[in-house]
Short mmCIF file of C-alpha atoms in Angstrom, two decimals:
data_model
loop_
_atom_site.label_atom_id
_atom_site.label_comp_id
_atom_site.label_asym_id
_atom_site.label_seq_id
_atom_site.Cartn_x
_atom_site.Cartn_y
_atom_site.Cartn_z
CA MET D 29 0.00 0.00 0.00
CA ASN D 30 1.40 3.38 -1.05
CA ILE D 31 0.40 6.34 1.11
CA LEU D 32 1.13 9.92 0.08
CA VAL D 33 0.96 12.54 2.83
CA CYS D 34 0.57 16.07 1.50
CA PHE D 35 1.62 18.79 3.91
CA THR D 36 2.26 22.51 4.16
CA ASN D 37 4.84 24.56 6.03
CA VAL D 38 3.24 27.70 7.46
CA PRO D 39 4.58 30.73 9.34
CA ASP D 40 3.48 31.15 12.94
CA LEU D 41 1.25 34.18 12.48
CA GLU D 42 0.64 34.39 16.22
CA MET D 43 4.20 35.70 16.52
CA LEU D 44 3.39 38.82 14.50
CA ASP D 45 2.92 42.08 16.36
CA ASP D 46 0.24 44.52 15.28
CA GLN D 47 2.82 46.69 13.51
CA ASP D 48 4.02 43.67 11.51
CA TRP D 49 0.66 43.28 9.78
CA VAL D 50 1.65 45.39 6.81
CA ILE D 51 -0.04 44.36 3.56
CA ASP D 52 2.06 45.22 0.50
CA LYS D 53 0.91 45.97 -3.05
CA ASN D 54 0.96 42.26 -3.89
CA LEU D 55 -1.41 41.54 -0.99
CA GLN D 56 1.35 39.79 0.90
CA ILE D 57 2.51 40.10 4.50
CA ASP D 58 6.23 39.74 5.16
CA THR D 59 6.73 36.58 7.21
CA SER D 60 10.31 35.89 6.10
CA PHE D 61 11.62 36.48 9.63
CA LEU D 62 9.26 33.87 11.11
CA LYS D 63 10.33 30.26 11.43
CA PRO D 64 8.04 28.06 9.33
CA SER D 65 6.49 25.04 10.98
CA LEU D 66 4.18 22.18 10.09
CA ASP D 67 0.50 22.98 10.14
CA ILE D 68 -1.07 21.14 13.08
CA TYR D 69 -3.47 19.04 10.97
CA ASP D 70 -0.68 18.10 8.56
CA GLU D 71 1.56 17.16 11.46
CA SER D 72 -1.17 14.83 12.74
CA ALA D 73 -1.48 13.29 9.28
CA LEU D 74 2.26 12.58 9.13
CA GLU D 75 2.27 10.93 12.55
CA ILE D 76 -0.80 8.83 11.74
CA ALA D 77 0.98 7.62 8.60
CA LEU D 78 4.00 6.59 10.67
CA LYS D 79 1.77 4.65 13.06
CA LEU D 80 0.34 2.81 10.05
CA LEU D 81 3.87 1.98 8.92
CA ASP D 82 4.64 0.58 12.38
CA ALA D 83 1.50 -1.57 12.22
CA SER D 84 2.29 -2.82 8.72
CA GLU D 85 5.62 -4.18 9.87
CA SER D 86 4.00 -6.19 12.65
CA VAL D 87 1.44 -7.82 10.32
CA ARG D 88 3.81 -8.09 7.37
CA ALA D 89 1.73 -5.97 5.03
CA PRO D 90 4.08 -4.03 2.73
CA MET D 91 3.63 -0.28 2.96
CA GLU D 92 5.45 2.68 1.46
CA LEU D 93 5.17 6.19 2.89
CA ASN D 94 5.73 9.19 0.66
CA ALA D 95 5.46 12.91 1.36
CA LEU D 96 4.83 15.88 -0.89
CA THR D 97 4.71 19.63 -0.41
CA ILE D 98 4.33 22.59 -2.75
CA ALA D 99 6.80 25.08 -1.36
CA GLY D 100 10.10 26.88 -1.68
CA PRO D 101 13.46 25.77 -0.24
CA GLY D 102 12.28 26.59 3.28
CA ALA D 103 10.58 23.19 3.44
CA THR D 104 13.90 21.33 3.12
CA PRO D 105 14.47 20.77 6.89
CA VAL D 106 11.07 19.11 7.27
CA LEU D 107 11.68 16.91 4.24
CA LYS D 108 15.04 15.81 5.67
CA THR D 109 13.30 14.94 8.92
CA LEU D 110 10.75 12.85 7.03
CA ASN D 111 13.58 11.04 5.28
CA ALA D 112 15.01 10.19 8.69
CA LEU D 113 11.57 8.96 9.80
CA ARG D 114 11.53 6.30 7.05
CA PHE D 115 9.50 8.07 4.40
CA LYS D 116 10.50 6.35 1.17
CA ARG D 117 10.11 9.29 -1.18
CA VAL D 118 9.95 12.96 -0.27
CA VAL D 119 9.02 15.46 -2.96
CA ARG D 120 9.05 19.23 -3.09
CA ILE D 121 7.25 20.92 -5.94
CA ASP D 122 9.09 24.21 -6.21
CA SER D 123 6.73 27.13 -6.56
CA GLN D 124 6.94 30.86 -6.11
CA ASP D 125 3.30 31.29 -7.15
CA ASP D 126 0.80 32.63 -4.66
CA LEU D 127 -1.39 29.59 -3.97
CA ARG D 128 -2.73 30.68 -0.59
CA PHE D 129 -6.30 31.01 -1.80
CA ARG D 130 -6.23 28.61 -4.77
CA PRO D 131 -7.31 25.19 -3.46
CA GLY D 132 -8.37 24.18 -6.98
CA ALA D 133 -4.85 24.74 -8.30
CA ILE D 134 -3.30 22.73 -5.47
CA ALA D 135 -5.81 19.92 -5.95
CA SER D 136 -5.05 19.87 -9.67
CA VAL D 137 -1.31 19.53 -9.03
CA LEU D 138 -1.85 16.69 -6.55
CA THR D 139 -4.14 14.91 -9.00
CA GLN D 140 -1.66 15.21 -11.85
CA TYR D 141 1.17 13.97 -9.63
CA VAL D 142 -0.75 10.85 -8.60
CA ARG D 143 -2.00 10.08 -12.10
CA LYS D 144 1.12 10.78 -14.12
CA LYS D 145 4.17 10.56 -11.86
CA ALA D 146 3.62 8.36 -8.80
CA PRO D 147 0.43 6.27 -8.39
CA GLN D 148 -0.78 6.04 -4.81
CA ASP D 149 -3.37 4.05 -2.88
CA VAL D 150 -4.13 6.65 -0.21
CA LEU D 151 -3.83 10.43 -0.08
CA LEU D 152 -3.61 11.75 3.47
CA LEU D 153 -4.01 15.49 4.07
CA GLY D 154 -4.71 17.86 6.93
CA ARG D 155 -8.20 19.34 6.74
CA GLN D 156 -6.98 22.94 6.36
CA THR D 157 -4.01 25.24 6.95
CA SER D 158 -3.80 28.31 9.13
CA VAL D 159 -3.13 30.35 5.97
CA GLY D 160 -6.18 30.29 3.70
CA GLU D 161 -8.27 27.99 5.89
CA ASN D 162 -10.45 26.97 2.94
CA ALA D 163 -10.85 23.27 3.92
CA LYS D 164 -11.50 22.50 0.24
CA THR D 165 -8.27 20.97 -1.05
CA HIS D 166 -8.95 17.37 0.03
CA LEU D 167 -12.51 17.48 -1.31
CA LEU D 168 -11.49 18.91 -4.68
CA THR D 169 -8.64 16.40 -4.99
CA ALA D 170 -10.98 13.49 -4.29
CA GLU D 171 -13.45 14.81 -6.85
CA MET D 172 -10.76 15.16 -9.52
CA LEU D 173 -9.42 11.67 -8.83
CA GLY D 174 -12.88 10.13 -8.56
CA TRP D 175 -11.98 8.63 -5.16
CA PRO D 176 -14.10 8.47 -1.99
CA CYS D 177 -13.17 10.98 0.70
CA ILE D 178 -13.56 10.84 4.47
CA THR D 179 -13.15 14.04 6.46
CA GLN D 180 -12.45 14.82 10.13
CA VAL D 181 -10.32 11.67 10.42
CA ALA D 182 -9.07 11.05 13.97
CA GLY D 183 -7.43 7.66 13.49
CA ILE D 184 -6.62 4.98 10.92
CA GLU D 185 -5.97 1.27 11.42
CA LEU D 186 -4.60 -1.20 8.90
CA VAL D 187 -6.94 -4.08 8.03
CA ASP D 188 -5.10 -5.66 5.08
CA ARG D 189 -3.33 -4.63 1.90
CA LYS D 190 -6.45 -3.12 0.38
CA HIS D 191 -8.54 -2.00 3.36
CA LEU D 192 -8.31 0.49 6.22
CA LYS D 193 -10.47 1.10 9.25
CA VAL D 194 -11.04 4.83 9.47
CA ILE D 195 -12.23 6.58 12.63
CA SER D 196 -13.74 10.01 12.02
CA GLN D 197 -15.41 12.64 14.17
CA VAL D 198 -19.11 13.17 13.55
CA GLU D 199 -21.72 15.16 15.40
CA GLY D 200 -22.27 13.51 18.75
CA GLY D 201 -19.44 10.99 18.60
CA GLN D 202 -17.19 8.95 16.33
CA LEU D 203 -17.83 6.87 13.23
CA GLN D 204 -15.82 3.78 12.32
CA GLN D 205 -15.78 2.64 8.71
CA GLN D 206 -13.87 0.03 6.76
CA ILE D 207 -12.89 1.48 3.40
CA GLN D 208 -11.22 0.02 0.36
CA THR D 209 -8.38 1.89 -1.31
CA PRO D 210 -7.86 4.10 -3.24
CA CYS D 211 -9.22 6.92 -1.10
CA VAL D 212 -8.56 10.44 0.16
CA LEU D 213 -8.49 10.94 3.93
CA SER D 214 -8.60 14.35 5.60
CA VAL D 215 -7.25 14.52 9.15
CA GLY D 216 -9.01 16.78 11.66
CA ASP D 217 -8.63 16.88 15.44
CA ALA D 218 -6.63 13.72 16.04
CA PRO D 219 -5.00 12.55 19.27
CA SER D 220 -1.72 11.94 17.39
CA ALA D 221 -1.03 15.65 17.08
CA TYR D 222 2.76 15.73 17.26
CA LEU D 223 5.30 14.30 14.85
CA ARG D 224 7.82 12.02 16.50
CA VAL D 225 11.50 12.99 16.58
CA PRO D 226 13.93 10.80 14.60
CA THR D 227 16.89 9.28 16.37
CA LEU D 228 20.35 10.66 15.74
CA LYS D 229 21.27 7.36 14.04
CA ASN D 230 18.39 7.69 11.59
CA ARG D 231 19.23 11.33 10.94
CA MET D 232 22.79 10.36 10.07
CA HIS D 233 21.87 7.37 7.87
CA ARG D 234 18.59 8.37 6.27
CA GLY D 235 18.35 12.13 6.67
CA LYS D 236 20.85 12.69 3.86
CA GLN D 237 18.85 10.84 1.24
CA PRO D 238 18.02 12.98 -1.80
CA ILE D 239 14.93 15.14 -1.96
CA GLU D 240 13.09 14.99 -5.25
CA ILE D 241 12.47 18.49 -6.57
CA LEU D 242 9.94 19.18 -9.29
CA SER D 243 8.86 22.47 -10.81
CA ILE D 244 5.35 23.83 -10.66
CA GLY D 245 5.90 24.44 -14.37
CA ASP D 246 5.74 20.67 -14.88
CA PHE D 247 2.04 20.80 -14.06
CA GLN D 248 -0.86 22.43 -15.84
CA LEU D 249 -2.63 24.86 -13.53
CA PRO D 250 -6.31 25.61 -14.09
CA GLU D 251 -7.37 29.11 -14.99
CA GLU D 252 -8.17 31.27 -12.02
CA THR D 253 -11.88 31.56 -11.40
CA GLU D 254 -11.42 33.66 -8.29
CA LYS D 255 -9.14 36.61 -7.75
CA LEU D 256 -7.80 37.97 -4.49
CA ILE D 257 -8.71 41.66 -4.43
CA ASP D 258 -8.00 42.70 -0.87
CA LEU D 259 -6.80 41.69 2.57
CA GLU D 260 -7.63 43.27 5.88
CA VAL D 261 -6.62 42.62 9.46
CA ILE D 262 -9.38 41.31 11.72
CA SER D 263 -9.39 43.03 15.09
CA HIS D 264 -9.72 40.62 18.00
CA ALA D 265 -9.81 43.38 20.60
CA ARG D 266 -12.60 43.05 23.14
CA ALA D 267 -14.24 45.75 25.19
CA GLY D 268 -13.45 45.71 28.89
CA ILE D 269 -13.82 47.71 32.08
CA LEU D 270 -11.03 48.09 34.61
CA ILE D 271 -12.49 48.11 38.10
CA GLN D 272 -10.67 50.52 40.39
CA GLY D 273 -10.29 49.97 44.12
CA GLU D 274 -7.77 50.21 46.90
CA THR D 275 -8.13 46.56 47.99
CA PRO D 276 -9.41 43.34 46.44
CA GLU D 277 -12.36 43.46 48.84
CA LYS D 278 -13.41 46.92 47.62
CA LYS D 279 -13.05 45.84 43.99
CA ALA D 280 -15.22 42.77 44.65
CA ARG D 281 -17.86 44.93 46.37
CA LYS D 282 -17.89 47.36 43.42
CA LEU D 283 -18.15 44.46 40.96
CA TYR D 284 -21.18 43.14 42.83
CA ASP D 285 -22.95 46.45 43.49
CA VAL D 286 -22.44 48.01 40.06
CA TYR D 287 -22.41 45.06 37.64
CA LEU D 288 -23.85 41.90 39.21
CA LYS D 289 -26.45 42.77 41.84
CA GLU D 290 -29.23 43.79 39.46
CA ARG D 291 -28.68 40.80 37.16
CA LEU D 292 -28.66 38.34 40.04
CA GLN D 293 -31.90 39.74 41.43
CA LYS D 294 -33.61 39.04 38.09
CA LEU D 295 -32.66 35.36 38.14
#
């Protein structure tokens, strides 16, 4: 069974101060000084894939893990780590295009890669990234491939070479399904949220394996049907009142008399 995990490196936007939110003429915000990291859903997807690889070895069901990202050279450290973690093939599709809000373009590239360059049995993706947050890429990819898609995946278990048991979050609980490959699985809030750390031995022996680099020019991108016309910063400031008082007791009395007493009497 061949499993392709598609992931994205994203900047930690929580580290930006208010004065750093400067939108340039290309509708970009400078995040070059921020350290990129794995998106949390993608990180869960990578760890779930590694757990499947562990299980396949115990039941002697051959499995090959592969990883793919559409990114610049900044993704290289993560790809080296995945090499050290026993991913068979790690691929970076080099792109300087702005694909933040183009899930259809990303889905088209993934579809072309699977159909023309490296056939897979399972595509595993995080449900959305912190940049864009469209939650469409996995659905569009499944539609283009003609494969079934399960969303909000929280866990996957290996049944045999052609079947997986998929645990997904649904309203009011969890749903367990046995599904036949090929399929697209979208990871949501999963308990396996953190990618394991490779040993120093594996870093030395496997971390130096080559990274396959392709060009976005090798793929045909669909025409843009939507155009980004503006960005604006969302203010998360909340109104508040600072209660003045010489002692905590006086502040508590003022809180009760001025703000709570009338409301409590109405209850």
